[in-house]
């Protein structure tokens, strides 16, 4: 039996408030515990988005009532909320800046809108960027100019990981995360030439932001593992009906599959258990200033081989892009603050047991 610390996922879309048919604070924290994750940081692209005190409280009140693992809630950077966001920094997981388009309304197109956030958000508080490709280069330049640490979300491209490596070598305060789907999957082959509606079913299931990339990109992430600070899921649940519908929203669920995928990579000698501990516990704790969870650990049967099945998952979205994948590493027990909170497919923590990482 492998014993790991309680893992931390700094990138989770909870969907409450506003889209609880996809997920809510109860189901998402059950999925986290089943995946060996005892603290999640929730993204602000909800409905309404989290961008001021009232909306932050909306999310935190729901979390307080329902969460079964520990949590934090990001505030979103908007065009005119830099003062309020800075003042809420102590209550929030950090500031999330959407610099490229994705699911939800939060987006800062014009670089003049980035400046007030870089000037005012406390230097010690985490600032997370959704910034792809050249936008990421711009975000790193802002970090250097304003001497403000930044964390780059879901790095997926060779050009990105190489630039982050170079920026770190120059002493720029940049950290980054990579998601399992960008480590284990490549872009689908071009859309089939079949008539509309025929043969297209299922294509929405490969939609995710950033998009799945080439084998060369995937290889570059693996060869630059030491540049990767965190593994994060970007758990972004949408229902199967939505994924197979007309305008499939981008996003994959991931809380219940990250650990077995990584343990499988360990069994193939592509990764070490220490890499998992560094990137899912030590580094996220430091970068996001997460207090120690005492008497908290995860017991994993690293030799159990099984097939990933959506029907066994706790997420409400009802599917996984890894359906049928054969993996190694089954979470058996999870302890949080001295109590057993998960055992062999059963959630044992009550709704409301989870605590806000900013108030432990
Ligand atoms: C995320 C979502 O659905 O909220 N989707 C995704 O493809 N990752 C948004 C995001 O993180 O960009
Ligand atoms: Zn995301």
JSON list of N, CA and C in Angstrom, two decimals, residues 205-264:
[
{"chain": "A", "resi": 205, "resn": "UNK", "atom": "N", "xyz": [-16.71, 15.58, -27.34]},
{"chain": "A", "resi": 205, "resn": "UNK", "atom": "CA", "xyz": [-16.05, 15.00, -26.15]},
{"chain": "A", "resi": 205, "resn": "UNK", "atom": "C", "xyz": [-14.55, 15.22, -26.17]},
{"chain": "A", "resi": 206, "resn": "UNK", "atom": "N", "xyz": [-14.00, 15.66, -27.30]},
{"chain": "A", "resi": 206, "resn": "UNK", "atom": "CA", "xyz": [-12.56, 15.96, -27.32]},
{"chain": "A", "resi": 206, "resn": "UNK", "atom": "C", "xyz": [-12.30, 17.46, -27.17]},
{"chain": "A", "resi": 207, "resn": "UNK", "atom": "N", "xyz": [-13.40, 18.25, -27.05]},
{"chain": "A", "resi": 207, "resn": "UNK", "atom": "CA", "xyz": [-13.25, 19.71, -26.92]},
{"chain": "A", "resi": 207, "resn": "UNK", "atom": "C", "xyz": [-12.78, 20.08, -25.53]},
{"chain": "A", "resi": 208, "resn": "UNK", "atom": "N", "xyz": [-11.66, 20.78, -25.45]},
{"chain": "A", "resi": 208, "resn": "UNK", "atom": "CA", "xyz": [-11.13, 21.24, -24.18]},
{"chain": "A", "resi": 208, "resn": "UNK", "atom": "C", "xyz": [-10.24, 22.45, -24.47]},
{"chain": "A", "resi": 209, "resn": "UNK", "atom": "N", "xyz": [-10.14, 23.35, -23.49]},
{"chain": "A", "resi": 209, "resn": "UNK", "atom": "CA", "xyz": [-9.22, 24.49, -23.62]},
{"chain": "A", "resi": 209, "resn": "UNK", "atom": "C", "xyz": [-8.17, 24.40, -22.54]},
{"chain": "A", "resi": 210, "resn": "UNK", "atom": "N", "xyz": [-6.90, 24.53, -22.85]},
{"chain": "A", "resi": 210, "resn": "UNK", "atom": "CA", "xyz": [-6.35, 24.55, -24.19]},
{"chain": "A", "resi": 210, "resn": "UNK", "atom": "C", "xyz": [-6.62, 23.22, -24.91]},
{"chain": "A", "resi": 211, "resn": "UNK", "atom": "N", "xyz": [-6.65, 23.30, -26.26]},
{"chain": "A", "resi": 211, "resn": "UNK", "atom": "CA", "xyz": [-6.94, 22.09, -27.04]},
{"chain": "A", "resi": 211, "resn": "UNK", "atom": "C", "xyz": [-5.87, 21.03, -26.82]},
{"chain": "A", "resi": 212, "resn": "UNK", "atom": "N", "xyz": [-6.24, 19.78, -27.06]},
{"chain": "A", "resi": 212, "resn": "UNK", "atom": "CA", "xyz": [-5.25, 18.71, -27.05]},
{"chain": "A", "resi": 212, "resn": "UNK", "atom": "C", "xyz": [-4.22, 19.03, -28.14]},
{"chain": "A", "resi": 213, "resn": "UNK", "atom": "N", "xyz": [-2.96, 18.70, -27.88]},
{"chain": "A", "resi": 213, "resn": "UNK", "atom": "CA", "xyz": [-1.89, 19.16, -28.77]},
{"chain": "A", "resi": 213, "resn": "UNK", "atom": "C", "xyz": [-1.25, 17.99, -29.50]},
{"chain": "A", "resi": 214, "resn": "UNK", "atom": "N", "xyz": [-0.11, 18.24, -30.14]},
{"chain": "A", "resi": 214, "resn": "UNK", "atom": "CA", "xyz": [0.54, 17.20, -30.96]},
{"chain": "A", "resi": 214, "resn": "UNK", "atom": "C", "xyz": [1.41, 16.30, -30.09]},
{"chain": "A", "resi": 215, "resn": "UNK", "atom": "N", "xyz": [1.85, 15.19, -30.69]},
{"chain": "A", "resi": 215, "resn": "UNK", "atom": "CA", "xyz": [2.75, 14.27, -29.97]},
{"chain": "A", "resi": 215, "resn": "UNK", "atom": "C", "xyz": [4.05, 15.00, -29.58]},
{"chain": "A", "resi": 216, "resn": "UNK", "atom": "N", "xyz": [4.50, 15.90, -30.44]},
{"chain": "A", "resi": 216, "resn": "UNK", "atom": "CA", "xyz": [5.73, 16.65, -30.14]},
{"chain": "A", "resi": 216, "resn": "UNK", "atom": "C", "xyz": [5.54, 17.53, -28.90]},
{"chain": "A", "resi": 217, "resn": "UNK", "atom": "N", "xyz": [4.36, 18.14, -28.80]},
{"chain": "A", "resi": 217, "resn": "UNK", "atom": "CA", "xyz": [4.07, 18.95, -27.60]},
{"chain": "A", "resi": 217, "resn": "UNK", "atom": "C", "xyz": [4.04, 18.07, -26.36]},
{"chain": "A", "resi": 218, "resn": "UNK", "atom": "N", "xyz": [3.33, 16.94, -26.47]},
{"chain": "A", "resi": 218, "resn": "UNK", "atom": "CA", "xyz": [3.22, 16.02, -25.33]},
{"chain": "A", "resi": 218, "resn": "UNK", "atom": "C", "xyz": [4.62, 15.57, -24.91]},
{"chain": "A", "resi": 219, "resn": "UNK", "atom": "N", "xyz": [5.45, 15.20, -25.89]},
{"chain": "A", "resi": 219, "resn": "UNK", "atom": "CA", "xyz": [6.81, 14.73, -25.58]},
{"chain": "A", "resi": 219, "resn": "UNK", "atom": "C", "xyz": [7.60, 15.83, -24.86]},
{"chain": "A", "resi": 220, "resn": "UNK", "atom": "N", "xyz": [7.40, 17.07, -25.27]},
{"chain": "A", "resi": 220, "resn": "UNK", "atom": "CA", "xyz": [8.19, 18.16, -24.65]},
{"chain": "A", "resi": 220, "resn": "UNK", "atom": "C", "xyz": [7.77, 18.37, -23.20]},
{"chain": "A", "resi": 221, "resn": "UNK", "atom": "N", "xyz": [6.50, 18.11, -22.86]},
{"chain": "A", "resi": 221, "resn": "UNK", "atom": "CA", "xyz": [6.09, 18.22, -21.46]},
{"chain": "A", "resi": 221, "resn": "UNK", "atom": "C", "xyz": [6.81, 17.16, -20.63]},
{"chain": "A", "resi": 222, "resn": "UNK", "atom": "N", "xyz": [6.88, 15.94, -21.19]},
{"chain": "A", "resi": 222, "resn": "UNK", "atom": "CA", "xyz": [7.53, 14.84, -20.46]},
{"chain": "A", "resi": 222, "resn": "UNK", "atom": "C", "xyz": [9.04, 15.07, -20.33]},
{"chain": "A", "resi": 223, "resn": "UNK", "atom": "N", "xyz": [9.66, 15.64, -21.37]},
{"chain": "A", "resi": 223, "resn": "UNK", "atom": "CA", "xyz": [11.12, 15.85, -21.25]},
{"chain": "A", "resi": 223, "resn": "UNK", "atom": "C", "xyz": [11.43, 17.05, -20.36]},
{"chain": "A", "resi": 224, "resn": "UNK", "atom": "N", "xyz": [10.46, 17.89, -20.09]},
{"chain": "A", "resi": 224, "resn": "UNK", "atom": "CA", "xyz": [10.69, 19.05, -19.22]},
{"chain": "A", "resi": 224, "resn": "UNK", "atom": "C", "xyz": [9.91, 18.94, -17.91]},
{"chain": "A", "resi": 225, "resn": "UNK", "atom": "N", "xyz": [9.78, 17.72, -17.43]},
{"chain": "A", "resi": 225, "resn": "UNK", "atom": "CA", "xyz": [9.04, 17.49, -16.17]},
{"chain": "A", "resi": 225, "resn": "UNK", "atom": "C", "xyz": [9.52, 18.38, -15.03]},
{"chain": "A", "resi": 226, "resn": "UNK", "atom": "N", "xyz": [10.83, 18.64, -15.00]},
{"chain": "A", "resi": 226, "resn": "UNK", "atom": "CA", "xyz": [11.37, 19.46, -13.90]},
{"chain": "A", "resi": 226, "resn": "UNK", "atom": "C", "xyz": [10.93, 20.91, -13.99]},
{"chain": "A", "resi": 227, "resn": "UNK", "atom": "N", "xyz": [10.42, 21.34, -15.12]},
{"chain": "A", "resi": 227, "resn": "UNK", "atom": "CA", "xyz": [9.92, 22.73, -15.26]},
{"chain": "A", "resi": 227, "resn": "UNK", "atom": "C", "xyz": [8.48, 22.83, -14.74]},
{"chain": "A", "resi": 228, "resn": "UNK", "atom": "N", "xyz": [7.80, 21.69, -14.66]},
{"chain": "A", "resi": 228, "resn": "UNK", "atom": "CA", "xyz": [6.39, 21.65, -14.25]},
{"chain": "A", "resi": 228, "resn": "UNK", "atom": "C", "xyz": [6.31, 21.69, -12.72]},
{"chain": "A", "resi": 229, "resn": "UNK", "atom": "N", "xyz": [5.67, 22.73, -12.18]},
{"chain": "A", "resi": 229, "resn": "UNK", "atom": "CA", "xyz": [5.56, 22.85, -10.73]},
{"chain": "A", "resi": 229, "resn": "UNK", "atom": "C", "xyz": [4.41, 22.01, -10.17]},
{"chain": "A", "resi": 230, "resn": "UNK", "atom": "N", "xyz": [3.29, 21.98, -10.88]},
{"chain": "A", "resi": 230, "resn": "UNK", "atom": "CA", "xyz": [2.10, 21.29, -10.35]},
{"chain": "A", "resi": 230, "resn": "UNK", "atom": "C", "xyz": [1.44, 20.45, -11.44]},
{"chain": "A", "resi": 231, "resn": "UNK", "atom": "N", "xyz": [0.80, 19.37, -11.00]},
{"chain": "A", "resi": 231, "resn": "UNK", "atom": "CA", "xyz": [-0.18, 18.68, -11.82]},
{"chain": "A", "resi": 231, "resn": "UNK", "atom": "C", "xyz": [-1.55, 19.15, -11.32]},
{"chain": "A", "resi": 232, "resn": "UNK", "atom": "N", "xyz": [-2.40, 19.61, -12.23]},
{"chain": "A", "resi": 232, "resn": "UNK", "atom": "CA", "xyz": [-3.73, 20.08, -11.86]},
{"chain": "A", "resi": 232, "resn": "UNK", "atom": "C", "xyz": [-4.72, 19.47, -12.82]},
{"chain": "A", "resi": 233, "resn": "UNK", "atom": "N", "xyz": [-5.97, 19.25, -12.35]},
{"chain": "A", "resi": 233, "resn": "UNK", "atom": "CA", "xyz": [-6.90, 18.56, -13.26]},
{"chain": "A", "resi": 233, "resn": "UNK", "atom": "C", "xyz": [-7.55, 19.49, -14.28]},
{"chain": "A", "resi": 234, "resn": "UNK", "atom": "N", "xyz": [-7.79, 20.78, -13.95]},
{"chain": "A", "resi": 234, "resn": "UNK", "atom": "CA", "xyz": [-8.71, 21.61, -14.72]},
{"chain": "A", "resi": 234, "resn": "UNK", "atom": "C", "xyz": [-10.04, 20.86, -14.87]},
{"chain": "A", "resi": 235, "resn": "UNK", "atom": "N", "xyz": [-10.47, 20.22, -13.77]},
{"chain": "A", "resi": 235, "resn": "UNK", "atom": "CA", "xyz": [-11.76, 19.50, -13.74]},
{"chain": "A", "resi": 235, "resn": "UNK", "atom": "C", "xyz": [-12.84, 20.47, -14.22]},
{"chain": "A", "resi": 236, "resn": "UNK", "atom": "N", "xyz": [-13.37, 20.21, -15.42]},
{"chain": "A", "resi": 236, "resn": "UNK", "atom": "CA", "xyz": [-14.34, 21.14, -16.04]},
{"chain": "A", "resi": 236, "resn": "UNK", "atom": "C", "xyz": [-15.55, 20.34, -16.52]},
{"chain": "A", "resi": 237, "resn": "UNK", "atom": "N", "xyz": [-16.43, 19.97, -15.58]},
{"chain": "A", "resi": 237, "resn": "UNK", "atom": "CA", "xyz": [-17.53, 19.08, -15.93]},
{"chain": "A", "resi": 237, "resn": "UNK", "atom": "C", "xyz": [-18.63, 19.77, -16.76]},
{"chain": "A", "resi": 238, "resn": "UNK", "atom": "N", "xyz": [-19.02, 19.10, -17.84]},
{"chain": "A", "resi": 238, "resn": "UNK", "atom": "CA", "xyz": [-20.22, 19.44, -18.62]},
{"chain": "A", "resi": 238, "resn": "UNK", "atom": "C", "xyz": [-20.93, 18.10, -18.84]},
{"chain": "A", "resi": 239, "resn": "UNK", "atom": "N", "xyz": [-22.25, 18.13, -18.95]},
{"chain": "A", "resi": 239, "resn": "UNK", "atom": "CA", "xyz": [-22.96, 16.85, -19.08]},
{"chain": "A", "resi": 239, "resn": "UNK", "atom": "C", "xyz": [-22.72, 16.26, -20.47]},
{"chain": "A", "resi": 240, "resn": "UNK", "atom": "N", "xyz": [-22.97, 14.95, -20.59]},
{"chain": "A", "resi": 240, "resn": "UNK", "atom": "CA", "xyz": [-22.81, 14.27, -21.87]},
{"chain": "A", "resi": 240, "resn": "UNK", "atom": "C", "xyz": [-23.72, 14.85, -22.92]},
{"chain": "A", "resi": 241, "resn": "UNK", "atom": "N", "xyz": [-24.95, 15.21, -22.48]},
{"chain": "A", "resi": 241, "resn": "UNK", "atom": "CA", "xyz": [-25.90, 15.81, -23.41]},
{"chain": "A", "resi": 241, "resn": "UNK", "atom": "C", "xyz": [-25.30, 17.09, -24.00]},
{"chain": "A", "resi": 242, "resn": "UNK", "atom": "N", "xyz": [-24.66, 17.89, -23.15]},
{"chain": "A", "resi": 242, "resn": "UNK", "atom": "CA", "xyz": [-24.03, 19.13, -23.62]},
{"chain": "A", "resi": 242, "resn": "UNK", "atom": "C", "xyz": [-22.84, 18.83, -24.52]},
{"chain": "A", "resi": 243, "resn": "UNK", "atom": "N", "xyz": [-22.03, 17.85, -24.13]},
{"chain": "A", "resi": 243, "resn": "UNK", "atom": "CA", "xyz": [-20.83, 17.53, -24.91]},
{"chain": "A", "resi": 243, "resn": "UNK", "atom": "C", "xyz": [-21.18, 16.97, -26.29]},
{"chain": "A", "resi": 244, "resn": "UNK", "atom": "N", "xyz": [-22.32, 16.22, -26.36]},
{"chain": "A", "resi": 244, "resn": "UNK", "atom": "CA", "xyz": [-22.72, 15.64, -27.65]},
{"chain": "A", "resi": 244, "resn": "UNK", "atom": "C", "xyz": [-23.70, 16.52, -28.41]},
{"chain": "A", "resi": 245, "resn": "UNK", "atom": "N", "xyz": [-23.99, 17.70, -27.86]},
{"chain": "A", "resi": 245, "resn": "UNK", "atom": "CA", "xyz": [-24.99, 18.58, -28.47]},
{"chain": "A", "resi": 245, "resn": "UNK", "atom": "C", "xyz": [-24.40, 19.46, -29.57]},
{"chain": "A", "resi": 246, "resn": "UNK", "atom": "N", "xyz": [-25.19, 20.48, -29.96]},
{"chain": "A", "resi": 246, "resn": "UNK", "atom": "CA", "xyz": [-24.85, 21.34, -31.08]},
{"chain": "A", "resi": 246, "resn": "UNK", "atom": "C", "xyz": [-23.55, 22.12, -30.89]},
{"chain": "A", "resi": 247, "resn": "UNK", "atom": "N", "xyz": [-23.47, 22.85, -29.76]},
{"chain": "A", "resi": 247, "resn": "UNK", "atom": "CA", "xyz": [-22.28, 23.65, -29.49]},
{"chain": "A", "resi": 247, "resn": "UNK", "atom": "C", "xyz": [-21.58, 23.13, -28.25]},
{"chain": "A", "resi": 248, "resn": "UNK", "atom": "N", "xyz": [-20.83, 22.05, -28.39]},
{"chain": "A", "resi": 248, "resn": "UNK", "atom": "CA", "xyz": [-20.26, 21.42, -27.20]},
{"chain": "A", "resi": 248, "resn": "UNK", "atom": "C", "xyz": [-19.33, 22.36, -26.44]},
{"chain": "A", "resi": 249, "resn": "UNK", "atom": "N", "xyz": [-19.59, 22.57, -25.13]},
{"chain": "A", "resi": 249, "resn": "UNK", "atom": "CA", "xyz": [-18.68, 23.41, -24.35]},
{"chain": "A", "resi": 249, "resn": "UNK", "atom": "C", "xyz": [-17.37, 22.67, -24.09]},
{"chain": "A", "resi": 250, "resn": "UNK", "atom": "N", "xyz": [-16.25, 23.41, -24.02]},
{"chain": "A", "resi": 250, "resn": "UNK", "atom": "CA", "xyz": [-14.97, 22.74, -23.79]},
{"chain": "A", "resi": 250, "resn": "UNK", "atom": "C", "xyz": [-14.81, 22.35, -22.33]},
{"chain": "A", "resi": 251, "resn": "UNK", "atom": "N", "xyz": [-14.16, 21.23, -22.08]},
{"chain": "A", "resi": 251, "resn": "UNK", "atom": "CA", "xyz": [-13.84, 20.86, -20.71]},
{"chain": "A", "resi": 251, "resn": "UNK", "atom": "C", "xyz": [-13.98, 19.38, -20.45]},
{"chain": "A", "resi": 252, "resn": "UNK", "atom": "N", "xyz": [-13.10, 18.84, -19.60]},
{"chain": "A", "resi": 252, "resn": "UNK", "atom": "CA", "xyz": [-13.08, 17.44, -19.19]},
{"chain": "A", "resi": 252, "resn": "UNK", "atom": "C", "xyz": [-13.19, 17.36, -17.67]},
{"chain": "A", "resi": 253, "resn": "UNK", "atom": "N", "xyz": [-13.93, 16.38, -17.14]},
{"chain": "A", "resi": 253, "resn": "UNK", "atom": "CA", "xyz": [-13.80, 16.12, -15.71]},
{"chain": "A", "resi": 253, "resn": "UNK", "atom": "C", "xyz": [-12.44, 15.43, -15.47]},
{"chain": "A", "resi": 254, "resn": "UNK", "atom": "N", "xyz": [-11.88, 15.53, -14.25]},
{"chain": "A", "resi": 254, "resn": "UNK", "atom": "CA", "xyz": [-10.56, 14.93, -14.07]},
{"chain": "A", "resi": 254, "resn": "UNK", "atom": "C", "xyz": [-10.19, 14.54, -12.65]},
{"chain": "A", "resi": 255, "resn": "UNK", "atom": "N", "xyz": [-11.03, 14.91, -11.67]},
{"chain": "A", "resi": 255, "resn": "UNK", "atom": "CA", "xyz": [-10.63, 14.70, -10.27]},
{"chain": "A", "resi": 255, "resn": "UNK", "atom": "C", "xyz": [-10.41, 13.23, -9.93]},
{"chain": "A", "resi": 256, "resn": "UNK", "atom": "N", "xyz": [-11.22, 12.35, -10.54]},
{"chain": "A", "resi": 256, "resn": "UNK", "atom": "CA", "xyz": [-11.17, 10.94, -10.15]},
{"chain": "A", "resi": 256, "resn": "UNK", "atom": "C", "xyz": [-10.20, 10.11, -11.00]},
{"chain": "A", "resi": 257, "resn": "UNK", "atom": "N", "xyz": [-9.56, 10.76, -11.97]},
{"chain": "A", "resi": 257, "resn": "UNK", "atom": "CA", "xyz": [-8.68, 10.00, -12.86]},
{"chain": "A", "resi": 257, "resn": "UNK", "atom": "C", "xyz": [-7.22, 10.43, -12.79]},
{"chain": "A", "resi": 258, "resn": "UNK", "atom": "N", "xyz": [-6.93, 11.59, -12.20]},
{"chain": "A", "resi": 258, "resn": "UNK", "atom": "CA", "xyz": [-5.55, 12.09, -12.22]},
{"chain": "A", "resi": 258, "resn": "UNK", "atom": "C", "xyz": [-4.58, 11.14, -11.52]},
{"chain": "A", "resi": 259, "resn": "UNK", "atom": "N", "xyz": [-4.95, 10.66, -10.35]},
{"chain": "A", "resi": 259, "resn": "UNK", "atom": "CA", "xyz": [-4.00, 9.84, -9.59]},
{"chain": "A", "resi": 259, "resn": "UNK", "atom": "C", "xyz": [-3.73, 8.48, -10.26]},
{"chain": "A", "resi": 260, "resn": "UNK", "atom": "N", "xyz": [-4.76, 7.72, -10.65]},
{"chain": "A", "resi": 260, "resn": "UNK", "atom": "CA", "xyz": [-4.44, 6.46, -11.35]},
{"chain": "A", "resi": 260, "resn": "UNK", "atom": "C", "xyz": [-3.65, 6.68, -12.63]},
{"chain": "A", "resi": 261, "resn": "UNK", "atom": "N", "xyz": [-3.92, 7.74, -13.37]},
{"chain": "A", "resi": 261, "resn": "UNK", "atom": "CA", "xyz": [-3.13, 7.98, -14.59]},
{"chain": "A", "resi": 261, "resn": "UNK", "atom": "C", "xyz": [-1.66, 8.21, -14.24]},
{"chain": "A", "resi": 262, "resn": "UNK", "atom": "N", "xyz": [-1.42, 8.98, -13.18]},
{"chain": "A", "resi": 262, "resn": "UNK", "atom": "CA", "xyz": [-0.03, 9.27, -12.78]},
{"chain": "A", "resi": 262, "resn": "UNK", "atom": "C", "xyz": [0.65, 8.03, -12.19]},
{"chain": "A", "resi": 263, "resn": "UNK", "atom": "N", "xyz": [-0.10, 7.26, -11.40]},
{"chain": "A", "resi": 263, "resn": "UNK", "atom": "CA", "xyz": [0.49, 6.04, -10.82]},
{"chain": "A", "resi": 263, "resn": "UNK", "atom": "C", "xyz": [0.83, 5.05, -11.94]},
{"chain": "A", "resi": 264, "resn": "UNK", "atom": "N", "xyz": [-0.02, 5.00, -12.95]},
{"chain": "A", "resi": 264, "resn": "UNK", "atom": "CA", "xyz": [0.27, 4.13, -14.11]},
{"chain": "A", "resi": 264, "resn": "UNK", "atom": "C", "xyz": [1.58, 4.57, -14.76]}
]
